[in-house]
Tab-separated table of C-alpha atoms in Angstrom:
chain	number	residue	atom	x	y	z
A	520	UNK	CA	2.912	51.789	-7.553
A	521	UNK	CA	5.975	49.885	-6.334
A	522	UNK	CA	6.145	46.288	-7.429
A	523	UNK	CA	5.924	43.743	-4.650
A	524	UNK	CA	9.253	42.090	-4.046
A	525	UNK	CA	9.325	38.327	-4.370
A	526	UNK	CA	10.351	36.339	-1.312
A	527	UNK	CA	13.547	34.382	-1.661
A	528	UNK	CA	14.792	31.484	0.430
A	529	UNK	CA	18.488	30.955	0.940
A	530	UNK	CA	19.880	27.811	2.505
A	531	UNK	CA	23.366	27.918	3.980
A	532	UNK	CA	25.339	25.514	6.132
A	533	UNK	CA	24.141	26.999	9.420
A	534	UNK	CA	20.716	28.611	8.853
A	535	UNK	CA	17.814	29.244	6.492
A	536	UNK	CA	16.963	32.873	5.755
A	537	UNK	CA	13.680	33.987	4.175
A	538	UNK	CA	14.023	37.518	2.779
A	539	UNK	CA	10.990	39.733	3.232
A	540	UNK	CA	9.950	38.156	6.558
A	541	UNK	CA	13.365	38.144	8.260
A	542	UNK	CA	12.947	34.514	9.361
A	543	UNK	CA	16.107	32.701	10.338
A	544	UNK	CA	16.010	28.998	11.188
A	545	UNK	CA	19.158	27.161	12.308
A	546	UNK	CA	19.933	24.513	9.730
A	547	UNK	CA	20.279	21.743	12.304
A	548	UNK	CA	16.617	22.243	13.252
A	549	UNK	CA	15.363	21.601	9.727
A	550	UNK	CA	15.479	17.768	9.975
A	551	UNK	CA	13.495	17.929	13.240
A	552	UNK	CA	10.858	20.093	11.557
A	553	UNK	CA	10.716	17.892	8.459
A	554	UNK	CA	10.209	14.729	10.560
A	555	UNK	CA	6.845	16.088	11.673
A	556	UNK	CA	5.505	16.691	8.172
A	557	UNK	CA	3.387	14.235	6.118
A	558	UNK	CA	5.074	12.113	3.458
A	559	UNK	CA	3.185	13.864	0.650
A	560	UNK	CA	4.562	17.235	1.786
A	561	UNK	CA	8.114	15.916	1.959
A	562	UNK	CA	7.749	14.465	-1.541
A	563	UNK	CA	6.952	17.968	-2.835
A	564	UNK	CA	9.956	19.373	-0.952
A	565	UNK	CA	12.254	17.238	-3.092
A	566	UNK	CA	11.852	19.766	-5.870
A	567	UNK	CA	12.538	22.807	-3.645
A	568	UNK	CA	16.318	22.543	-3.424
A	569	UNK	CA	19.219	20.115	-3.471
A	570	UNK	CA	19.728	20.730	0.251
A	571	UNK	CA	16.208	19.581	1.079
A	572	UNK	CA	16.649	16.574	-1.187
A	573	UNK	CA	19.892	15.576	0.523
A	574	UNK	CA	18.153	15.734	3.930
A	575	UNK	CA	15.003	13.846	2.964
A	576	UNK	CA	16.804	11.111	1.028
A	577	UNK	CA	19.426	10.618	3.729
A	578	UNK	CA	19.297	7.056	5.082
A	579	UNK	CA	19.570	8.168	8.720
A	580	UNK	CA	16.775	10.716	8.258
A	581	UNK	CA	14.459	8.118	6.701
A	582	UNK	CA	15.163	5.748	9.589
A	583	UNK	CA	14.510	8.522	12.108
A	584	UNK	CA	11.295	9.475	10.295
A	585	UNK	CA	10.078	5.867	10.489
A	586	UNK	CA	10.812	5.724	14.239
A	587	UNK	CA	8.940	8.980	14.773
A	588	UNK	CA	6.014	7.727	12.676
A	589	UNK	CA	5.868	4.508	14.725
A	590	UNK	CA	5.214	6.483	17.917
A	591	UNK	CA	1.981	7.932	16.532
A	592	UNK	CA	-1.361	6.111	16.813
A	593	UNK	CA	-1.081	3.294	14.294
A	594	UNK	CA	-3.952	2.447	12.010
A	595	UNK	CA	-5.466	-0.844	10.927
A	596	UNK	CA	-4.757	-1.971	7.379
A	597	UNK	CA	-7.446	-3.963	5.565
A	598	UNK	CA	-6.772	-6.238	2.589
A	599	UNK	CA	-10.058	-6.661	0.719
A	600	UNK	CA	-10.584	-8.722	-2.451
A	601	UNK	CA	-13.105	-8.072	-5.194
A	602	UNK	CA	-13.271	-8.073	-8.987
A	603	UNK	CA	-9.980	-9.951	-9.339
A	604	UNK	CA	-7.898	-7.391	-7.417
A	605	UNK	CA	-6.886	-6.800	-3.825
A	606	UNK	CA	-7.256	-3.303	-2.379
A	607	UNK	CA	-5.566	-1.983	0.749
A	608	UNK	CA	-7.249	0.496	3.100
A	609	UNK	CA	-6.070	2.045	6.369
A	610	UNK	CA	-8.310	3.036	9.253
A	611	UNK	CA	-7.224	5.250	12.134
A	612	UNK	CA	-8.814	3.970	15.331
A	613	UNK	CA	-10.280	6.707	17.516
A	614	UNK	CA	-10.562	4.364	20.493
A	615	UNK	CA	-14.333	4.645	20.832
A	616	UNK	CA	-17.541	3.426	19.202
A	617	UNK	CA	-18.489	5.515	16.176
A	618	UNK	CA	-21.527	5.606	13.966
A	619	UNK	CA	-19.459	6.066	10.820
A	620	UNK	CA	-15.798	5.947	9.806
A	621	UNK	CA	-14.333	6.042	6.313
A	622	UNK	CA	-10.994	4.301	5.707
A	623	UNK	CA	-8.248	5.738	3.507
A	624	UNK	CA	-7.512	3.996	0.208
A	625	UNK	CA	-3.814	3.073	-0.074
A	626	UNK	CA	-3.214	0.974	-3.193
A	627	UNK	CA	-4.302	-2.130	-5.086
A	628	UNK	CA	-2.598	-5.128	-6.646
A	629	UNK	CA	-3.675	-8.155	-8.700
A	630	UNK	CA	-5.356	-11.098	-7.022
A	631	UNK	CA	-2.595	-12.658	-4.928
A	632	UNK	CA	-1.758	-16.019	-6.460
A	633	UNK	CA	1.376	-17.036	-4.578
A	634	UNK	CA	0.246	-16.022	-1.110
A	635	UNK	CA	-3.018	-14.678	0.267
A	636	UNK	CA	-1.750	-12.303	2.930
A	637	UNK	CA	0.415	-9.253	2.287
A	638	UNK	CA	0.847	-7.502	5.645
A	639	UNK	CA	2.332	-4.047	5.960
A	640	UNK	CA	5.857	-4.256	7.407
A	641	UNK	CA	6.845	-0.863	8.804
A	642	UNK	CA	4.943	0.804	5.976
A	643	UNK	CA	5.984	-1.433	3.051
A	644	UNK	CA	3.941	-4.201	1.394
A	645	UNK	CA	5.372	-7.180	-0.517
A	646	UNK	CA	3.110	-8.679	-3.177
A	647	UNK	CA	3.047	-9.935	-6.758
A	648	UNK	CA	3.214	-7.798	-9.927
A	649	UNK	CA	0.534	-8.073	-12.641
A	650	UNK	CA	2.815	-10.237	-14.774
A	651	UNK	CA	3.020	-13.061	-12.227
A	652	UNK	CA	1.306	-15.796	-14.199
A	653	UNK	CA	3.896	-18.586	-14.352
A	654	UNK	CA	5.141	-20.001	-11.060
A	655	UNK	CA	8.308	-21.366	-12.711
A	656	UNK	CA	9.855	-17.878	-12.744
A	657	UNK	CA	7.847	-15.727	-10.317
A	658	UNK	CA	8.720	-12.193	-9.308
A	659	UNK	CA	7.710	-10.117	-6.324
A	660	UNK	CA	7.120	-6.415	-5.922
A	661	UNK	CA	7.559	-4.173	-2.868
A	662	UNK	CA	5.311	-1.119	-2.642
A	663	UNK	CA	5.216	1.910	-0.374
A	664	UNK	CA	1.609	3.155	-0.068
A	665	UNK	CA	2.820	6.416	1.507
A	666	UNK	CA	4.885	7.473	-1.532
A	667	UNK	CA	2.898	5.429	-4.102
A	668	UNK	CA	6.148	3.991	-5.432
A	669	UNK	CA	7.162	0.387	-6.043
A	670	UNK	CA	10.130	-1.735	-7.026
A	671	UNK	CA	10.096	-5.114	-8.791
A	672	UNK	CA	12.534	-7.623	-7.319
A	673	UNK	CA	14.730	-9.889	-9.470
A	674	UNK	CA	13.283	-13.182	-10.696
A	675	UNK	CA	13.266	-16.058	-8.245
A	676	UNK	CA	14.809	-19.374	-9.220
A	677	UNK	CA	11.900	-21.465	-7.972
A	678	UNK	CA	12.606	-24.603	-10.041
A	679	UNK	CA	8.965	-24.865	-11.070
A	680	UNK	CA	7.836	-24.927	-7.432
A	681	UNK	CA	5.169	-22.749	-5.811
A	682	UNK	CA	6.460	-20.253	-3.271
A	683	UNK	CA	5.529	-18.506	-0.057
A	684	UNK	CA	7.005	-15.125	0.773
A	685	UNK	CA	7.420	-13.015	3.907
A	686	UNK	CA	9.078	-9.646	4.563
A	687	UNK	CA	10.885	-8.479	7.686
A	688	UNK	CA	12.578	-5.304	8.903
A	689	UNK	CA	15.831	-4.907	10.841
A	690	UNK	CA	15.570	-1.726	12.966
A	691	UNK	CA	19.314	-1.690	13.727
A	692	UNK	CA	20.640	-1.469	10.156
A	693	UNK	CA	17.337	-0.220	8.710
A	694	UNK	CA	17.232	-3.094	6.198
A	695	UNK	CA	14.167	-4.773	4.688
A	696	UNK	CA	14.566	-8.414	3.721
A	697	UNK	CA	12.219	-10.649	1.749
A	698	UNK	CA	12.206	-14.356	2.625
A	699	UNK	CA	11.044	-16.728	-0.106
A	700	UNK	CA	10.271	-20.409	0.534
A	701	UNK	CA	9.738	-23.183	-1.984
A	702	UNK	CA	7.019	-25.737	-1.350
A	703	UNK	CA	8.477	-29.220	-1.382
A	704	UNK	CA	6.834	-32.595	-0.848
A	705	UNK	CA	3.128	-32.643	0.005
A	706	UNK	CA	2.680	-34.445	3.319
A	707	UNK	CA	-0.854	-33.916	4.622
A	708	UNK	CA	-3.905	-31.703	3.934
A	709	UNK	CA	-2.375	-28.650	2.221
A	710	UNK	CA	0.858	-28.984	4.165
A	711	UNK	CA	4.172	-28.989	2.368
A	712	UNK	CA	7.707	-29.404	3.559
A	713	UNK	CA	9.858	-26.302	3.262
A	714	UNK	CA	12.263	-27.246	0.478
A	715	UNK	CA	14.443	-24.208	-0.286
A	716	UNK	CA	14.690	-20.801	1.326
A	717	UNK	CA	16.094	-17.676	-0.329
A	718	UNK	CA	16.512	-14.158	1.052
A	719	UNK	CA	16.755	-10.764	-0.655
A	720	UNK	CA	17.946	-7.519	0.968
A	721	UNK	CA	16.098	-4.505	-0.390
A	722	UNK	CA	19.022	-2.555	-1.851
A	723	UNK	CA	20.132	-1.723	-5.378
A	724	UNK	CA	22.281	-4.324	-7.087
A	725	UNK	CA	21.415	-7.165	-4.734
A	726	UNK	CA	20.302	-10.655	-5.743
A	727	UNK	CA	18.570	-13.599	-4.094
A	728	UNK	CA	20.768	-15.645	-1.745
A	729	UNK	CA	20.200	-19.243	-0.679
A	730	UNK	CA	19.694	-19.925	3.048
A	731	UNK	CA	21.687	-23.030	3.865
A	732	UNK	CA	20.583	-23.871	7.414
A	733	UNK	CA	16.994	-23.946	8.680
A	734	UNK	CA	14.961	-26.303	10.904
A	735	UNK	CA	12.816	-28.856	9.046
A	736	UNK	CA	9.155	-27.888	9.168
A	737	UNK	CA	5.942	-27.898	7.203
A	738	UNK	CA	4.571	-24.724	5.699
A	739	UNK	CA	1.132	-23.882	7.043
A	740	UNK	CA	-1.975	-22.788	5.116
A	741	UNK	CA	-1.610	-20.050	2.511
A	742	UNK	CA	-4.053	-17.856	4.419
A	743	UNK	CA	-1.990	-17.676	7.619
A	744	UNK	CA	-0.388	-14.251	8.164
A	745	UNK	CA	3.164	-13.488	9.237
A	746	UNK	CA	4.441	-10.865	11.670
A	747	UNK	CA	7.623	-8.840	12.293
A	748	UNK	CA	8.442	-7.549	15.793
A	749	UNK	CA	11.711	-5.856	16.819
A	750	UNK	CA	13.696	-7.279	13.922
A	751	UNK	CA	12.324	-10.822	14.172
A	752	UNK	CA	9.998	-12.283	11.527
A	753	UNK	CA	7.457	-14.852	12.727
A	754	UNK	CA	5.262	-17.205	10.712
A	755	UNK	CA	3.116	-20.229	11.605
A	756	UNK	CA	4.588	-23.653	10.853
A	757	UNK	CA	3.645	-27.296	11.472
A	758	UNK	CA	5.754	-30.004	13.087
A	759	UNK	CA	6.352	-32.710	10.468
A	760	UNK	CA	3.024	-34.296	9.485
A	761	UNK	CA	1.310	-33.775	12.846
A	762	UNK	CA	-1.457	-31.280	13.500
A	763	UNK	CA	0.497	-29.407	16.173
A	764	UNK	CA	1.162	-25.754	15.383
A	765	UNK	CA	4.488	-24.068	15.999
A	766	UNK	CA	5.921	-20.647	15.215
A	767	UNK	CA	9.082	-20.170	13.167
A	768	UNK	CA	11.203	-17.133	14.006
A	769	UNK	CA	13.701	-15.592	11.596
A	770	UNK	CA	16.152	-12.998	12.893
A	771	UNK	CA	16.238	-10.502	10.026
A	772	UNK	CA	19.728	-9.222	10.849
A	773	UNK	CA	21.566	-12.500	11.533
A	774	UNK	CA	19.318	-14.579	9.215
A	775	UNK	CA	19.094	-17.323	11.838
A	776	UNK	CA	16.002	-19.522	12.326
A	777	UNK	CA	14.470	-20.874	15.529
A	778	UNK	CA	11.412	-23.087	15.872
A	779	UNK	CA	9.122	-22.203	18.794
A	780	UNK	CA	7.224	-25.320	19.843
A	781	UNK	CA	4.225	-25.819	22.108
A	782	UNK	CA	1.490	-24.277	19.972
A	783	UNK	CA	-2.140	-25.405	19.840
A	784	UNK	CA	-3.205	-28.726	18.330
A	785	UNK	CA	-5.849	-29.226	15.637
A	786	UNK	CA	-6.998	-27.738	12.346
A	787	UNK	CA	-7.427	-24.234	13.785
A	788	UNK	CA	-5.932	-21.924	11.170
A	789	UNK	CA	-4.723	-19.467	13.859
A	790	UNK	CA	-3.975	-15.816	13.165
A	791	UNK	CA	-0.514	-14.594	14.133
A	792	UNK	CA	-0.732	-11.232	15.890
A	793	UNK	CA	1.041	-8.967	18.373
A	794	UNK	CA	-0.321	-8.785	21.926
A	795	UNK	CA	1.309	-6.383	24.386
A	796	UNK	CA	4.459	-6.377	22.269
A	797	UNK	CA	4.750	-10.176	22.013
A	798	UNK	CA	3.878	-12.604	19.195
A	799	UNK	CA	0.648	-14.503	19.804
A	800	UNK	CA	-1.742	-16.912	18.126
A	801	UNK	CA	-5.380	-15.888	17.943
A	802	UNK	CA	-8.102	-18.388	17.058
A	803	UNK	CA	-11.806	-18.948	17.764
A	804	UNK	CA	-13.101	-21.567	20.161
A	805	UNK	CA	-16.479	-23.180	20.670
A	806	UNK	CA	-19.531	-21.398	22.143
A	807	UNK	CA	-18.430	-17.841	21.379
A	808	UNK	CA	-14.971	-18.167	22.890
A	809	UNK	CA	-11.790	-16.488	21.646
A	810	UNK	CA	-8.453	-18.137	22.413
A	811	UNK	CA	-5.229	-16.165	22.708
A	812	UNK	CA	-1.898	-17.951	23.138
A	813	UNK	CA	1.005	-15.566	23.792
A	814	UNK	CA	4.681	-16.512	23.416
A	815	UNK	CA	6.217	-15.368	26.707
A	816	UNK	CA	9.703	-16.869	26.241
A	817	UNK	CA	10.661	-18.092	22.776
A	818	UNK	CA	13.927	-19.696	23.913
A	819	UNK	CA	12.137	-21.794	26.557
A	820	UNK	CA	9.031	-22.416	24.404
A	821	UNK	CA	6.837	-20.901	27.120
A	822	UNK	CA	3.299	-19.767	26.286
A	823	UNK	CA	0.521	-18.117	28.279
A	824	UNK	CA	-2.880	-19.476	27.266
A	825	UNK	CA	-6.047	-17.404	27.638
A	826	UNK	CA	-9.637	-18.062	26.607
A	827	UNK	CA	-12.378	-15.414	26.639
A	828	UNK	CA	-16.129	-15.911	26.628
A	829	UNK	CA	-17.679	-13.103	24.554
A	830	UNK	CA	-21.235	-14.469	24.592
A	831	UNK	CA	-22.241	-11.985	27.306
A	832	UNK	CA	-21.504	-8.946	25.147
A	833	UNK	CA	-24.649	-7.499	23.599
A	834	UNK	CA	-23.182	-7.211	20.090
A	835	UNK	CA	-22.563	-10.954	19.884
A	836	UNK	CA	-26.199	-11.854	20.611
A	837	UNK	CA	-27.296	-10.782	17.153
A	838	UNK	CA	-28.478	-13.942	15.306
A	839	UNK	CA	-26.818	-12.632	12.118
A	840	UNK	CA	-23.416	-12.378	13.769
A	841	UNK	CA	-20.768	-13.715	11.362
A	842	UNK	CA	-17.590	-11.946	12.480
A	843	UNK	CA	-14.145	-13.554	12.545
A	844	UNK	CA	-11.131	-12.777	14.704
A	845	UNK	CA	-8.312	-11.091	12.779
A	846	UNK	CA	-5.776	-9.400	15.057
A	847	UNK	CA	-5.152	-7.359	18.187
A	848	UNK	CA	-4.452	-3.617	18.238
A	849	UNK	CA	-2.056	-1.482	20.280
A	850	UNK	CA	-4.696	-1.029	22.998
A	851	UNK	CA	-4.843	-4.785	23.566
A	852	UNK	CA	-8.253	-5.150	21.939
A	853	UNK	CA	-9.151	-8.113	19.724
A	854	UNK	CA	-10.394	-6.971	16.310
A	855	UNK	CA	-13.289	-8.830	14.677
A	856	UNK	CA	-14.681	-8.213	11.193
A	857	UNK	CA	-17.015	-10.018	8.775
A	858	UNK	CA	-15.701	-12.388	6.122
A	859	UNK	CA	-17.630	-10.670	3.333
A	860	UNK	CA	-18.876	-7.152	2.588
A	861	UNK	CA	-22.140	-7.186	0.654
A	862	UNK	CA	-23.600	-3.816	1.692
A	863	UNK	CA	-22.356	-0.224	1.628
A	864	UNK	CA	-21.445	-0.403	5.321
A	865	UNK	CA	-20.120	-3.059	7.671
A	866	UNK	CA	-19.200	-3.207	11.348
A	867	UNK	CA	-15.798	-3.792	12.929
A	868	UNK	CA	-15.850	-4.951	16.557
A	869	UNK	CA	-13.200	-4.368	19.215
A	870	UNK	CA	-13.238	-6.699	22.214
A	871	UNK	CA	-11.184	-5.726	25.279
A	872	UNK	CA	-10.358	-8.997	27.093
A	873	UNK	CA	-9.311	-7.402	30.378
A	874	UNK	CA	-12.426	-5.224	30.615
A	875	UNK	CA	-14.790	-7.723	28.934
A	876	UNK	CA	-16.217	-4.901	26.808
A	877	UNK	CA	-17.108	-4.739	23.134
A	878	UNK	CA	-17.318	-1.588	21.013
A	879	UNK	CA	-18.267	-1.187	17.378
A	880	UNK	CA	-17.202	1.025	14.488
A	881	UNK	CA	-19.323	1.336	11.344
A	882	UNK	CA	-17.170	1.364	8.190
A	883	UNK	CA	-18.431	3.016	5.018
A	884	UNK	CA	-17.106	3.856	1.564
A	885	UNK	CA	-15.324	0.559	0.763
A	886	UNK	CA	-17.693	-0.529	-2.005
A	887	UNK	CA	-18.004	2.996	-3.431
A	888	UNK	CA	-14.381	3.153	-4.548
A	889	UNK	CA	-14.263	3.736	-8.330
A	890	UNK	CA	-11.673	1.217	-9.465
A	891	UNK	CA	-12.048	-0.859	-12.658
A	892	UNK	CA	-13.490	-4.309	-11.851
A	893	UNK	CA	-13.622	-3.462	-8.126
A	894	UNK	CA	-16.896	-1.529	-8.222
A	895	UNK	CA	-18.477	-4.191	-10.465
A	896	UNK	CA	-18.081	-7.026	-7.924
A	897	UNK	CA	-21.280	-8.219	-6.227
A	898	UNK	CA	-19.442	-8.639	-2.933
A	899	UNK	CA	-15.998	-8.112	-1.438
A	900	UNK	CA	-14.083	-10.449	0.840
A	901	UNK	CA	-12.028	-9.217	3.791
A	902	UNK	CA	-8.790	-11.166	3.400
A	903	UNK	CA	-6.893	-9.746	6.359
A	904	UNK	CA	-6.842	-7.032	8.995
A	905	UNK	CA	-3.511	-6.000	10.503
A	906	UNK	CA	-2.544	-3.456	13.108
A	907	UNK	CA	0.537	-1.281	12.727
A	908	UNK	CA	0.342	0.651	9.450
A	909	UNK	CA	2.814	3.568	9.615
A	910	UNK	CA	4.027	6.267	7.218
A	911	UNK	CA	7.297	5.358	5.506
A	912	UNK	CA	9.526	7.818	3.640
A	913	UNK	CA	11.468	5.192	1.696
A	914	UNK	CA	11.465	6.141	-2.008
A	915	UNK	CA	11.663	2.842	-3.878
């Protein structure tokens, strides 16, 4: 009996030939094929050949892969605290009410001490490493849930001050930058003047650089999220000691700041979100109302102000309704979720302001995750919900 011949793959400059099947693929088509594969598959391809490795690790290919991934339906990313750790889950939205949906576990990190929110920025998450115990010399870590790899950034010269941190992405150069702010003088009710700002570009051999010029402003509450849209990082700020909210914008490429005035007044703790491609503030009102203030023109400080009455929707009439507004999704729906998860399932609501409709999705499996300390907690707190989680091929 003749032995079966093994199949061999040969990669040349112009085509790939698979002996035994007589398959010939032009080499210039390989990157287009690889862009459509999952990250886990591409990670395994790194051990196939040096040619595959050179393609997958190429900076232009990784940027192209991220752009292609951003065109797919983007999932919600949940940050949920319990047992002294924060876990991240992603949920693909099917666009309809479902009786049951199980999110995908991404990663976990220690209880965030320096900042509560750690949003996903084009697939990467900036947070603190386990060793962050002393604020006099804190360090930050950037993780990629898609590849399960992380990198610890150099120590920050914080001069014994507490810090806030944000991360932005420049789609032109493909750079990620981490912005770190020192809390200065306390002025009023958990509000601190921004004292020093440092920036770090996520590349080998780089160090923290001091930002010399920025508008004076007060840092807002620790539990206010930030947002990055089209190369501009946004975060909520306060004007001096007043209770008027503003939005600070930071151009990731030029590293220039601009303060967008005209935000809502009062102790509202608004959520920064993206609505129809624009930055917006989302916050609850009285009598089952949801307020949405959208920045229409940042240079002119122009806002559109909308308020929606959701009391007529049947899901809100439940006397045990305790949902909070978190964000908006790509479909223009406002996402509401409970503060705490005490049972094996919980409900996420999606309110469509233009249609005045509310749909629900039952989430299961969060509390069943077998992680030390996590599964021992009596309840879990939903810290944040963000829209826009994408697959990222960056190998940190």
